[in-house]
Protein backbone atom coordinates (compact mmCIF):
# COMPACT_ATOMS: atom_id res chain seq x y z
CA MET A 1 0.14 -0.29 0.18
CA VAL A 2 1.58 3.86 -1.60
CA SER A 3 2.14 5.99 1.83
CA TYR A 4 0.29 9.21 2.33
CA GLU A 5 4.22 10.83 2.71
CA TYR A 6 4.80 9.41 -1.05
CA VAL A 7 1.80 10.79 -2.28
CA LEU A 8 2.78 14.46 -0.36
CA ALA A 9 5.30 14.77 -2.13
CA GLY A 10 4.54 14.12 -5.60
CA VAL A 11 1.22 16.42 -5.36
CA LEU A 12 4.95 19.02 -3.51
CA VAL A 13 7.23 18.55 -6.93
CA SER A 14 4.51 18.77 -8.83
CA LEU A 15 3.46 21.98 -7.98
CA LEU A 16 7.36 23.00 -7.78
CA GLY A 17 7.48 22.09 -11.14
CA SER A 18 4.98 23.82 -12.30
CA ILE A 19 6.43 27.23 -10.58
CA PHE A 20 8.75 27.14 -12.25
CA PHE A 21 8.02 26.21 -15.67
CA MET A 22 5.63 29.62 -15.36
CA ILE A 23 8.85 31.76 -13.95
CA ILE A 24 10.80 30.50 -17.28
CA SER A 25 7.95 30.99 -19.41
CA SER A 26 7.75 35.33 -17.53
CA THR A 27 11.66 35.12 -18.87
CA LEU A 28 12.27 33.64 -21.65
CA GLY A 29 8.29 35.88 -22.76
CA GLY A 30 10.18 39.12 -21.30
CA LYS A 31 12.50 39.25 -23.49
CA LYS A 32 10.97 39.60 -26.81
CA GLN A 33 10.98 43.02 -27.37
CA PHE A 34 7.76 43.03 -30.16
CA LYS A 35 3.42 42.32 -29.97
CA ALA A 36 2.10 40.42 -31.26
CA ALA A 37 -0.77 42.54 -33.33
CA GLY A 38 -4.17 40.57 -32.49
CA ALA A 39 -2.82 38.51 -29.46
CA VAL A 40 -5.26 39.34 -27.58
CA LYS A 41 -8.76 37.55 -28.08
CA SER A 42 -11.10 39.98 -26.25
CA ASN A 43 -14.56 38.73 -24.06
CA GLY A 44 -16.25 41.98 -24.80
CA ILE A 45 -15.35 44.80 -22.03
CA GLY A 46 -10.82 45.53 -23.20
CA ASN A 47 -9.89 43.12 -21.09
CA GLY A 48 -8.25 39.64 -23.03
CA GLU A 49 -5.97 36.89 -22.41
CA PHE A 50 -2.20 36.80 -24.94
CA LEU A 51 -2.46 34.08 -27.18
CA PRO A 52 0.56 32.32 -28.04
CA GLU A 53 2.22 33.21 -31.87
CA MET A 54 1.28 30.11 -33.75
CA GLU A 55 -2.64 30.57 -32.96
CA VAL A 56 -2.15 34.22 -33.78
CA GLU A 57 -0.42 33.74 -37.30
CA LYS A 58 -4.03 31.43 -37.52
CA SER A 59 -6.28 34.34 -36.98
CA THR A 60 -5.17 36.70 -39.82
CA ASP A 61 -5.27 35.04 -43.25
CA VAL A 62 -3.91 38.31 -45.49
CA VAL A 63 -2.42 40.79 -44.29
CA ILE A 64 -2.50 43.98 -46.39
CA VAL A 65 0.18 46.75 -46.00
CA GLY A 66 -1.69 50.62 -47.60
CA ALA A 67 -5.52 51.04 -47.62
CA GLY A 68 -5.71 53.27 -50.36
CA VAL A 69 -7.70 52.47 -54.10
CA ALA A 70 -6.26 49.12 -53.95
CA GLY A 71 -5.89 48.39 -50.24
CA ALA A 72 -9.78 49.15 -49.43
CA ALA A 73 -11.00 47.33 -52.33
CA LEU A 74 -9.35 44.42 -51.82
CA ALA A 75 -9.04 44.35 -48.01
CA TYR A 76 -13.56 44.10 -48.58
CA THR A 77 -12.83 41.71 -51.83
CA LEU A 78 -10.60 38.48 -49.77
CA ALA A 79 -13.27 39.19 -46.41
CA LYS A 80 -16.16 38.56 -49.17
CA GLU A 81 -14.97 35.70 -49.62
CA GLY A 82 -14.42 35.31 -46.14
CA ARG A 83 -10.53 35.90 -45.45
CA ARG A 84 -9.30 36.94 -42.30
CA VAL A 85 -8.01 40.36 -43.13
CA HIS A 86 -5.80 43.20 -41.10
CA VAL A 87 -4.91 46.47 -42.90
CA ILE A 88 -2.40 48.22 -42.32
CA GLU A 89 -2.80 51.91 -44.08
CA ARG A 90 -0.55 54.87 -42.11
CA ASP A 91 -2.91 57.08 -42.41
CA LEU A 92 -6.22 56.51 -41.76
CA SER A 93 -8.03 60.25 -42.51
CA GLU A 94 -9.44 61.01 -45.54
CA PRO A 95 -6.82 61.32 -48.06
CA ASP A 96 -6.78 65.13 -50.08
CA ARG A 97 -4.60 64.22 -53.60
CA ILE A 98 -5.40 64.87 -56.89
CA VAL A 99 -4.57 62.51 -58.96
CA GLY A 100 -6.86 59.40 -58.76
CA GLU A 101 -10.54 60.51 -59.11
CA LEU A 102 -11.81 59.50 -62.37
CA LEU A 103 -12.01 55.93 -62.90
CA GLN A 104 -12.49 54.50 -66.39
CA PRO A 105 -15.65 52.65 -67.69
CA GLY A 106 -13.42 49.67 -67.78
CA GLY A 107 -12.51 49.94 -64.00
CA TYR A 108 -17.19 50.38 -63.47
CA LEU A 109 -17.39 47.75 -64.57
CA LYS A 110 -14.43 45.85 -62.54
CA LEU A 111 -16.26 48.28 -59.75
CA LEU A 112 -19.67 45.91 -60.15
CA GLU A 113 -18.01 42.81 -60.02
CA LEU A 114 -16.23 43.58 -56.60
CA GLY A 115 -19.57 44.06 -55.59
CA LEU A 116 -18.07 47.91 -54.45
CA GLU A 117 -20.47 50.23 -57.11
CA ASP A 118 -22.00 52.34 -54.40
CA CYS A 119 -18.50 53.76 -53.26
CA ALA A 120 -18.68 55.77 -56.63
CA ASN A 121 -22.49 56.87 -56.73
CA GLU A 122 -24.14 60.02 -55.34
CA SER A 123 -23.44 60.06 -52.27
CA ILE A 124 -19.99 60.90 -52.84
CA ASP A 125 -21.90 63.62 -55.50
CA ALA A 126 -19.34 61.39 -58.50
CA GLN A 127 -20.36 62.63 -61.68
CA LYS A 128 -20.65 60.27 -64.73
CA VAL A 129 -18.12 60.65 -67.46
CA PHE A 130 -19.55 59.45 -71.08
CA GLY A 131 -16.07 60.22 -73.67
CA TYR A 132 -13.30 63.24 -74.05
CA ALA A 133 -13.67 66.73 -75.60
CA LEU A 134 -10.09 67.15 -77.29
CA TYR A 135 -9.08 70.49 -77.84
CA LYS A 136 -6.18 71.73 -80.58
CA ASP A 137 -5.02 75.06 -82.01
CA GLY A 138 -8.73 76.56 -81.04
CA LYS A 139 -10.35 73.04 -82.78
CA ASP A 140 -12.26 70.44 -81.19
CA THR A 141 -13.60 66.97 -81.30
CA THR A 142 -15.77 64.32 -79.52
CA LEU A 143 -14.77 61.44 -78.37
CA SER A 144 -17.40 58.57 -76.55
CA TYR A 145 -16.92 56.15 -74.93
CA PRO A 146 -18.45 52.43 -76.31
CA LEU A 147 -20.51 52.47 -74.11
CA GLU A 148 -23.49 51.12 -76.47
CA LYS A 149 -24.56 47.55 -75.77
CA TYR A 150 -24.05 48.38 -71.64
CA SER A 151 -26.58 48.86 -69.37
CA SER A 152 -27.28 53.21 -68.47
CA ASP A 153 -25.49 52.70 -65.67
CA VAL A 154 -22.31 51.82 -67.06
CA ALA A 155 -19.78 54.58 -68.15
CA GLY A 156 -16.53 56.23 -66.68
CA ARG A 157 -16.53 57.90 -63.12
CA SER A 158 -15.48 61.40 -61.34
CA PHE A 159 -15.46 62.10 -58.09
CA HIS A 160 -12.87 63.27 -55.68
CA ASN A 161 -10.57 60.54 -54.70
CA GLY A 162 -10.57 60.90 -50.80
CA ARG A 163 -14.04 60.35 -50.47
CA PHE A 164 -13.72 57.39 -52.94
CA ILE A 165 -10.99 55.33 -50.52
CA GLN A 166 -12.82 56.28 -47.26
CA ARG A 167 -16.55 55.04 -48.90
CA MET A 168 -14.72 51.93 -49.68
CA ARG A 169 -12.96 51.84 -46.34
CA GLU A 170 -15.72 52.20 -44.64
CA LYS A 171 -17.78 48.65 -46.54
CA ALA A 172 -14.59 47.11 -45.58
CA THR A 173 -14.84 47.46 -41.92
CA THR A 174 -18.42 47.45 -41.96
CA LEU A 175 -16.64 42.86 -42.65
CA SER A 176 -16.34 41.00 -39.08
CA ASN A 177 -13.30 39.41 -39.87
CA VAL A 178 -11.64 43.25 -41.15
CA LYS A 179 -9.42 44.40 -38.92
CA MET A 180 -8.28 47.68 -40.63
CA GLU A 181 -5.88 49.73 -38.28
CA GLN A 182 -3.21 52.73 -38.56
CA GLY A 183 0.05 52.12 -38.23
CA SER A 184 3.60 52.43 -40.33
CA VAL A 185 4.53 49.02 -41.97
CA THR A 186 8.67 49.36 -41.47
CA THR A 187 9.37 45.39 -42.75
CA LEU A 188 8.53 42.28 -44.18
CA ILE A 189 8.91 39.63 -41.36
CA GLU A 190 10.92 36.76 -43.43
CA GLU A 191 12.57 33.51 -42.87
CA LYS A 192 14.19 31.35 -44.51
CA GLY A 193 13.05 33.19 -47.43
CA ILE A 194 10.02 32.83 -46.94
CA VAL A 195 7.51 36.30 -45.47
CA LYS A 196 5.33 35.62 -42.83
CA GLY A 197 4.69 39.39 -42.03
CA VAL A 198 5.29 42.53 -41.28
CA ILE A 199 6.76 45.00 -38.76
CA TYR A 200 5.15 48.19 -38.00
CA LYS A 201 4.09 50.69 -35.61
CA ASN A 202 1.15 51.74 -34.18
CA LYS A 203 -1.08 54.70 -34.10
CA ALA A 204 0.89 54.65 -30.85
CA GLY A 205 4.37 54.64 -31.44
CA GLU A 206 4.30 50.73 -30.49
CA GLU A 207 6.81 48.41 -32.48
CA MET A 208 4.54 45.75 -33.30
CA ARG A 209 4.48 42.42 -35.70
CA THR A 210 1.51 40.10 -37.03
CA TYR A 211 1.44 37.49 -39.01
CA ALA A 212 0.09 36.18 -41.91
CA PRO A 213 0.72 33.34 -44.83
CA LEU A 214 0.11 36.14 -47.06
CA THR A 215 1.25 39.75 -46.92
CA ILE A 216 -0.17 41.58 -49.51
CA VAL A 217 1.76 45.20 -50.00
CA CYS A 218 0.21 48.31 -52.16
CA ASP A 219 1.42 50.94 -50.10
CA GLY A 220 1.71 53.52 -52.96
CA CYS A 221 3.18 55.66 -55.57
CA PHE A 222 6.48 55.95 -52.38
CA SER A 223 6.30 52.37 -51.05
CA ASN A 224 9.08 51.72 -49.39
CA LEU A 225 8.61 48.43 -49.52
CA ARG A 226 8.29 47.53 -53.83
CA LYS A 227 11.99 46.94 -53.23
CA SER A 228 12.51 43.79 -51.02
CA LEU A 229 10.38 41.88 -53.49
CA SER A 230 10.35 43.76 -57.47
CA ALA A 231 13.61 45.15 -59.28
CA PRO A 232 11.78 49.17 -59.50
CA LYS A 233 12.78 51.72 -62.41
CA VAL A 234 11.17 54.32 -62.09
CA GLU A 235 10.52 57.07 -64.04
CA SER A 236 9.12 60.94 -63.20
CA PRO A 237 8.69 62.05 -67.26
CA SER A 238 6.57 65.39 -65.68
CA CYS A 239 4.46 67.14 -62.59
CA PHE A 240 1.18 68.32 -62.43
CA VAL A 241 -0.20 71.15 -61.20
CA GLY A 242 -3.38 71.19 -59.91
CA LEU A 243 -6.19 73.51 -59.37
CA ILE A 244 -10.30 72.80 -58.59
CA LEU A 245 -12.18 75.48 -61.39
CA GLU A 246 -16.05 76.09 -59.35
CA ASP A 247 -19.45 77.04 -60.46
CA CYS A 248 -18.25 77.00 -63.93
CA GLU A 249 -19.96 74.80 -66.77
CA LEU A 250 -18.03 72.72 -69.26
CA PRO A 251 -18.06 73.04 -72.45
CA HIS A 252 -19.11 69.27 -73.54
CA ALA A 253 -21.26 68.00 -70.24
CA ASN A 254 -19.78 64.80 -68.58
CA HIS A 255 -16.80 64.88 -70.41
CA GLY A 256 -13.41 65.09 -69.70
CA HIS A 257 -12.07 67.85 -71.42
CA VAL A 258 -7.84 67.78 -72.93
CA ILE A 259 -6.37 70.55 -75.15
CA LEU A 260 -3.29 70.06 -76.23
CA GLY A 261 -1.48 72.89 -75.36
CA ASP A 262 2.17 73.82 -75.26
CA PRO A 263 4.60 72.55 -73.91
CA SER A 264 1.84 69.26 -72.41
CA PRO A 265 -1.37 69.11 -71.75
CA ILE A 266 -4.20 70.59 -69.95
CA LEU A 267 -6.94 68.57 -68.49
CA PHE A 268 -10.65 69.47 -67.32
CA TYR A 269 -13.23 66.89 -66.06
CA PRO A 270 -15.64 67.07 -63.32
CA ILE A 271 -15.10 65.94 -60.06
CA SER A 272 -18.33 67.13 -57.88
CA SER A 273 -21.62 68.68 -59.16
CA THR A 274 -19.96 72.20 -58.51
CA GLU A 275 -16.55 71.47 -59.25
CA VAL A 276 -13.85 70.75 -62.50
CA ARG A 277 -10.62 69.69 -61.45
CA CYS A 278 -8.05 71.46 -63.87
CA LEU A 279 -4.15 69.54 -64.21
CA VAL A 280 -1.56 71.30 -66.19
CA ASP A 281 1.62 69.20 -66.93
CA VAL A 282 4.74 70.48 -66.64
CA PRO A 283 7.31 68.06 -68.43
CA GLY A 284 10.85 67.78 -66.70
CA THR A 285 11.01 66.67 -61.74
CA LYS A 286 10.82 70.88 -61.60
CA VAL A 287 8.18 73.08 -61.06
CA PRO A 288 7.97 77.04 -60.53
CA SER A 289 7.17 77.82 -57.13
CA VAL A 290 4.56 78.10 -55.47
CA ALA A 291 5.93 80.14 -52.82
CA SER A 292 7.45 82.95 -54.62
CA GLY A 293 3.70 83.39 -57.60
CA GLU A 294 6.03 82.08 -59.96
CA MET A 295 4.01 79.22 -60.86
CA ALA A 296 0.64 81.71 -60.49
CA ASN A 297 2.17 83.55 -63.11
CA TYR A 298 3.16 80.72 -64.98
CA LEU A 299 -0.25 79.81 -65.58
CA LYS A 300 -1.67 83.31 -66.58
CA THR A 301 0.97 84.21 -69.08
CA VAL A 302 1.39 80.69 -70.67
CA VAL A 303 -0.93 78.01 -69.51
CA ALA A 304 -4.56 80.57 -69.62
CA PRO A 305 -4.21 81.59 -73.30
CA GLN A 306 -4.62 78.10 -73.71
CA VAL A 307 -7.93 77.67 -72.14
CA PRO A 308 -11.36 76.84 -73.75
CA PRO A 309 -12.95 80.09 -73.75
CA GLN A 310 -16.02 78.96 -71.72
CA LEU A 311 -13.01 78.38 -68.83
CA TYR A 312 -11.15 81.45 -68.50
CA ASN A 313 -12.86 83.19 -65.55
CA ALA A 314 -13.47 80.23 -63.94
CA PHE A 315 -8.89 79.48 -64.15
CA MET A 316 -8.27 82.47 -63.45
CA ALA A 317 -10.65 82.62 -60.40
CA ALA A 318 -9.10 79.52 -59.46
CA VAL A 319 -5.36 80.81 -60.49
CA ASN A 320 -6.16 83.48 -58.58
CA LYS A 321 -7.60 82.40 -55.38
CA GLY A 322 -4.03 81.04 -54.74
CA ASN A 323 -4.97 77.19 -53.67
CA ILE A 324 -2.25 75.62 -56.26
CA ARG A 325 -1.02 72.17 -55.90
CA SER A 326 1.82 70.16 -57.21
CA MET A 327 2.97 66.02 -57.88
CA GLN A 328 4.71 64.03 -59.31
CA ASN A 329 4.06 61.76 -61.97
CA ARG A 330 5.39 58.82 -61.32
CA SER A 331 5.47 55.76 -63.83
CA MET A 332 7.47 52.70 -63.84
CA ALA A 333 6.92 48.87 -65.42
CA ALA A 334 5.47 45.39 -63.35
CA ASN A 335 9.31 44.12 -62.77
CA PRO A 336 8.22 41.74 -59.74
CA VAL A 337 11.18 39.50 -57.86
CA PRO A 338 8.91 36.15 -56.90
CA THR A 339 8.61 35.67 -53.62
CA PRO A 340 6.65 33.52 -51.64
CA GLY A 341 4.16 35.20 -48.71
CA ALA A 342 3.67 37.87 -50.25
CA ILE A 343 2.88 40.05 -53.48
CA LEU A 344 3.01 43.67 -55.06
CA LEU A 345 -0.52 44.99 -55.93
CA GLY A 346 -1.65 48.71 -56.94
CA ASP A 347 1.01 51.98 -57.53
CA SER A 348 3.92 49.94 -55.34
CA PHE A 349 3.70 47.35 -58.55
CA ASN A 350 3.13 48.99 -61.72
CA MET A 351 2.73 52.61 -63.11
CA ARG A 352 2.10 54.49 -65.73
CA HIS A 353 1.39 58.16 -66.69
CA PRO A 354 -2.14 59.52 -65.31
CA LEU A 355 -2.62 61.57 -68.34
CA THR A 356 -5.16 58.77 -69.62
CA GLY A 357 -6.93 58.52 -65.66
CA GLY A 358 -6.36 54.43 -66.06
CA GLY A 359 -4.37 53.20 -62.64
CA MET A 360 -7.54 52.14 -60.40
CA THR A 361 -8.76 50.48 -63.91
CA VAL A 362 -5.24 48.25 -63.93
CA ALA A 363 -5.93 47.92 -60.12
CA LEU A 364 -8.99 47.11 -59.94
CA SER A 365 -8.38 44.97 -62.63
CA ASP A 366 -5.38 43.54 -60.38
CA ILE A 367 -7.81 42.96 -57.38
CA VAL A 368 -10.66 41.13 -59.94
CA LEU A 369 -7.93 38.77 -61.15
CA LEU A 370 -6.28 37.65 -57.96
CA ARG A 371 -9.96 37.09 -56.40
CA ASP A 372 -10.32 34.70 -58.75
CA LEU A 373 -7.09 32.41 -58.80
CA LEU A 374 -7.01 32.66 -54.88
CA ARG A 375 -10.63 31.63 -54.41
CA PRO A 376 -10.06 27.38 -55.55
CA LEU A 377 -7.31 27.43 -52.23
CA ARG A 378 -8.68 26.96 -48.45
CA ASN A 379 -5.98 27.64 -47.14
CA LEU A 380 -2.60 30.20 -47.95
CA ASN A 381 -0.53 28.23 -45.96
CA ASP A 382 1.87 26.91 -47.89
CA ALA A 383 3.37 29.93 -49.50
CA PRO A 384 6.17 28.14 -51.66
CA ALA A 385 3.62 26.16 -53.21
CA LEU A 386 1.16 29.35 -53.28
CA CYS A 387 4.41 31.45 -55.33
CA ASN A 388 4.92 29.18 -57.86
CA TYR A 389 0.68 28.92 -58.28
CA LEU A 390 0.92 32.43 -58.32
CA GLU A 391 3.18 33.74 -60.63
CA SER A 392 0.18 32.99 -64.08
CA PHE A 393 -0.88 36.82 -61.74
CA TYR A 394 2.18 38.22 -63.53
CA THR A 395 1.03 37.31 -67.06
CA LEU A 396 -2.79 37.08 -66.90
CA ARG A 397 -2.49 40.81 -65.58
CA LYS A 398 -0.86 41.78 -69.17
CA PRO A 399 -3.80 42.13 -71.75
CA VAL A 400 -5.75 44.54 -69.69
CA SER A 401 -2.50 46.69 -67.70
CA SER A 402 -0.37 46.62 -70.72
CA THR A 403 -2.59 47.94 -72.44
CA ILE A 404 -3.74 50.50 -70.93
CA ASN A 405 0.21 51.11 -69.72
CA THR A 406 1.47 51.48 -72.96
CA LEU A 407 -1.11 53.67 -74.16
CA ALA A 408 -1.37 55.80 -71.32
CA GLY A 409 3.08 56.19 -71.63
CA ALA A 410 2.82 56.79 -76.14
CA LEU A 411 0.09 59.27 -76.00
CA TYR A 412 1.68 61.54 -73.67
CA LYS A 413 4.96 61.57 -75.59
CA VAL A 414 2.48 62.52 -78.67
CA PHE A 415 -0.24 64.92 -77.16
CA CYS A 416 3.83 67.35 -75.76
CA ALA A 417 4.24 69.41 -77.84
CA SER A 418 7.90 69.29 -79.59
CA PRO A 419 10.19 71.43 -81.93
CA ASP A 420 10.51 68.18 -83.85
CA PRO A 421 8.92 68.30 -87.50
CA ALA A 422 8.41 64.46 -87.87
CA ARG A 423 6.70 64.70 -83.87
CA GLN A 424 5.13 67.72 -84.29
CA GLU A 425 3.53 65.78 -87.75
CA MET A 426 2.74 62.70 -85.68
CA ARG A 427 0.55 65.12 -82.70
CA GLU A 428 -0.99 66.41 -86.07
CA ALA A 429 -1.97 63.43 -87.04
CA CYS A 430 -3.00 61.99 -84.20
CA PHE A 431 -5.89 64.36 -83.27
CA GLY A 432 -6.70 63.94 -87.45
CA TYR A 433 -7.00 60.30 -87.03
CA LEU A 434 -9.38 60.61 -83.98
CA SER A 435 -11.33 63.71 -85.79
CA LEU A 436 -12.03 61.09 -88.34
CA GLY A 437 -14.83 59.39 -85.95
CA GLY A 438 -16.11 55.43 -86.57
CA ILE A 439 -13.38 53.06 -85.50
CA CYS A 440 -10.38 55.59 -86.07
CA SER A 441 -12.33 57.42 -82.58
CA TYR A 442 -13.83 54.12 -81.13
CA GLY A 443 -10.93 51.69 -81.39
CA PRO A 444 -8.99 53.88 -80.08
CA VAL A 445 -11.44 54.80 -77.27
CA SER A 446 -12.22 51.85 -76.26
CA LEU A 447 -8.67 51.00 -75.47
CA LEU A 448 -8.29 53.51 -73.40
CA SER A 449 -11.54 53.36 -71.73
CA GLY A 450 -10.55 49.19 -70.66
CA LEU A 451 -13.11 48.25 -72.50
CA ASN A 452 -10.99 46.41 -74.48
CA PRO A 453 -7.77 45.57 -73.25
CA ARG A 454 -6.11 43.96 -76.70
CA PRO A 455 -2.71 44.99 -77.02
CA LEU A 456 -2.46 44.10 -80.60
CA HIS A 457 -5.12 46.29 -81.13
CA LEU A 458 -3.39 49.18 -79.48
CA PHE A 459 -0.43 48.73 -81.25
CA LEU A 460 -2.53 48.47 -85.16
CA HIS A 461 -4.24 51.65 -84.06
CA PHE A 462 -1.16 53.12 -83.34
CA PHE A 463 0.47 52.77 -86.29
CA ALA A 464 -2.20 53.20 -88.49
CA VAL A 465 -2.81 57.34 -86.91
CA ALA A 466 1.58 57.63 -87.94
CA ILE A 467 0.74 56.24 -92.24
CA TYR A 468 -2.15 58.11 -91.28
CA GLY A 469 0.05 61.52 -91.12
CA VAL A 470 2.34 59.94 -93.95
CA GLY A 471 -1.11 59.64 -96.25
CA ARG A 472 -1.18 63.55 -95.31
CA LEU A 473 2.24 64.56 -95.90
CA MET A 474 2.47 62.73 -99.66
CA LEU A 475 -0.49 65.15 -100.31
CA PRO A 476 -1.33 66.62 -102.91
CA PHE A 477 1.57 65.10 -104.48
CA PRO A 478 5.21 64.44 -102.96
CA SER A 479 7.51 65.36 -102.60
CA PRO A 480 11.33 64.51 -101.10
CA LYS A 481 10.84 67.25 -98.58
CA ARG A 482 7.90 65.59 -97.73
CA MET A 483 8.96 62.08 -98.00
CA TRP A 484 11.97 61.97 -95.49
CA LEU A 485 9.14 64.08 -93.20
CA GLY A 486 7.17 61.03 -93.74
CA PHE A 487 9.60 58.42 -93.43
CA ARG A 488 11.01 59.99 -90.17
CA LEU A 489 7.58 60.15 -88.45
CA ILE A 490 7.38 56.72 -88.88
CA LEU A 491 10.83 56.22 -86.67
CA SER A 492 9.65 58.52 -84.51
CA ALA A 493 6.40 56.44 -84.08
CA SER A 494 8.40 53.79 -83.63
CA GLY A 495 10.76 55.46 -81.31
CA ILE A 496 8.10 56.02 -78.69
CA ILE A 497 6.30 52.12 -78.46
CA PHE A 498 9.05 50.12 -79.33
CA PRO A 499 10.26 51.17 -75.32
CA ILE A 500 6.79 50.78 -74.15
CA ILE A 501 6.75 47.67 -75.35
CA LYS A 502 10.29 46.20 -74.11
CA GLY A 503 9.25 47.45 -70.69
CA GLU A 504 5.97 45.68 -70.58
CA GLY A 505 7.35 42.48 -71.81
CA ILE A 506 6.97 41.04 -75.94
CA ARG A 507 6.34 38.16 -75.27
CA GLN A 508 3.82 38.89 -72.11
CA MET A 509 2.18 41.38 -74.56
CA PHE A 510 1.36 39.55 -77.25
CA PHE A 511 1.94 35.92 -77.27
CA PRO A 512 0.90 34.95 -73.25
CA ALA A 513 0.03 31.65 -74.17
CA THR A 514 3.02 30.48 -75.34
CA ILE A 515 4.75 31.17 -71.18
CA PRO A 516 4.49 28.07 -68.94
CA ALA A 517 3.24 30.01 -65.87
CA TYR A 518 0.08 31.18 -68.08
CA TYR A 519 -1.16 27.39 -67.37
CA ARG A 520 -0.36 26.56 -63.23
CA SER A 521 -2.81 25.31 -61.36
CA PRO A 522 -4.10 25.75 -58.01
CA PRO A 523 -2.07 23.85 -55.57
CA VAL A 524 -3.31 20.68 -54.39
CA HIS A 525 -3.48 19.97 -50.46
């Protein structure tokens, strides 16, 4: 029979062992430098208990860095798919930007697919846009979107960028599986070549960690994380100077207006029922000083004489009011470095000149594609297999992204004034070609609008413009000088478009089906 002394000794040893284990655990835990975000399991009144790290990792499926247009739309989309999403945004107050205000019809169709169309309606005083009015040397032509086969609600949308983003953030946070937090992400957490999550500073300035099988970086054009996930080559061709014209009517209602000015284009489009955005393109990386009054003088003496008469008084009033802002335009071809556990999206991944307003359309199209690729996967825990599978994303996105990117870069160069006679002829030919109507009008506009994402059609229309320009030079009869200028026009057109195509990837752009990643199937677990 077992003596009670042995039983008592066993109980004491067990008790002392438990105490010793708790002391060791608390000592080791005290050496950790970071708090685990989401590690507190709330009981509804602010108290909670810390969860083990592995349980913390399982509590989030996707970490999204940034809650701009791409990040907010992605958070809502993935959460609707049942994913648990943690969004970290540097500043959750309403953004105040002078770009990202025009959504093409192709982008609006993507909003409809994502169920976010109510974020770009009358609740933010968004305006429908049905096409463009193009001005050159006192002449103008109207280019309408080919919307005949779509419902009456489908059109472009223009709005205050900040209002649009806030509505999407609000809609995302209505879902219980979205956690949206203000904080600045500083570093990706990487272990053995696999991204496990991010380190960030929260609103209180505390350094935190959050973990997830997949981290999606959408932290915008000034991304500090893109170098970890791509090999970026950022170009800055020009700057936009922004004004808001108040209580004025555009010559062509519900249309964007593009003035082929000197030295570069001037844009007007509605952003509310009472406001018109004006963007003046200034080539190069420097603009006249606003503080010294140089900018106001430049706008009054160089730009104002080129503004349509109907907008002249409102333009001058906006300049005199003094709320003049500027930003650098950037372009960057997508050049990803596939990394297990992470992916880039939005302007942190790919940028184009904002002249054509295609950025949001590309971002929303990428989100629809990524959602569809992730949909068959029950979990995202096999990072290497997921990374291999998502290489298909970079090829499948090309029809939309390369069409809009190439058109934006090419049109900007064609629309800018130049002392080169061949470039001058190309600019004149472009205006003349678009003014012809029919396929010469709706063909390019369907490409611009994101309704016809076919790179080959873009290539054919671009060189049709060049050939049209050569034809103009041969009339009424050719001469050696005119023939030489026509030859130089073709060379100039080639010099504009081929470098852009090369940056996009010739094979991915025109022959995507020849790339093995095009056929990747979801990993099977």
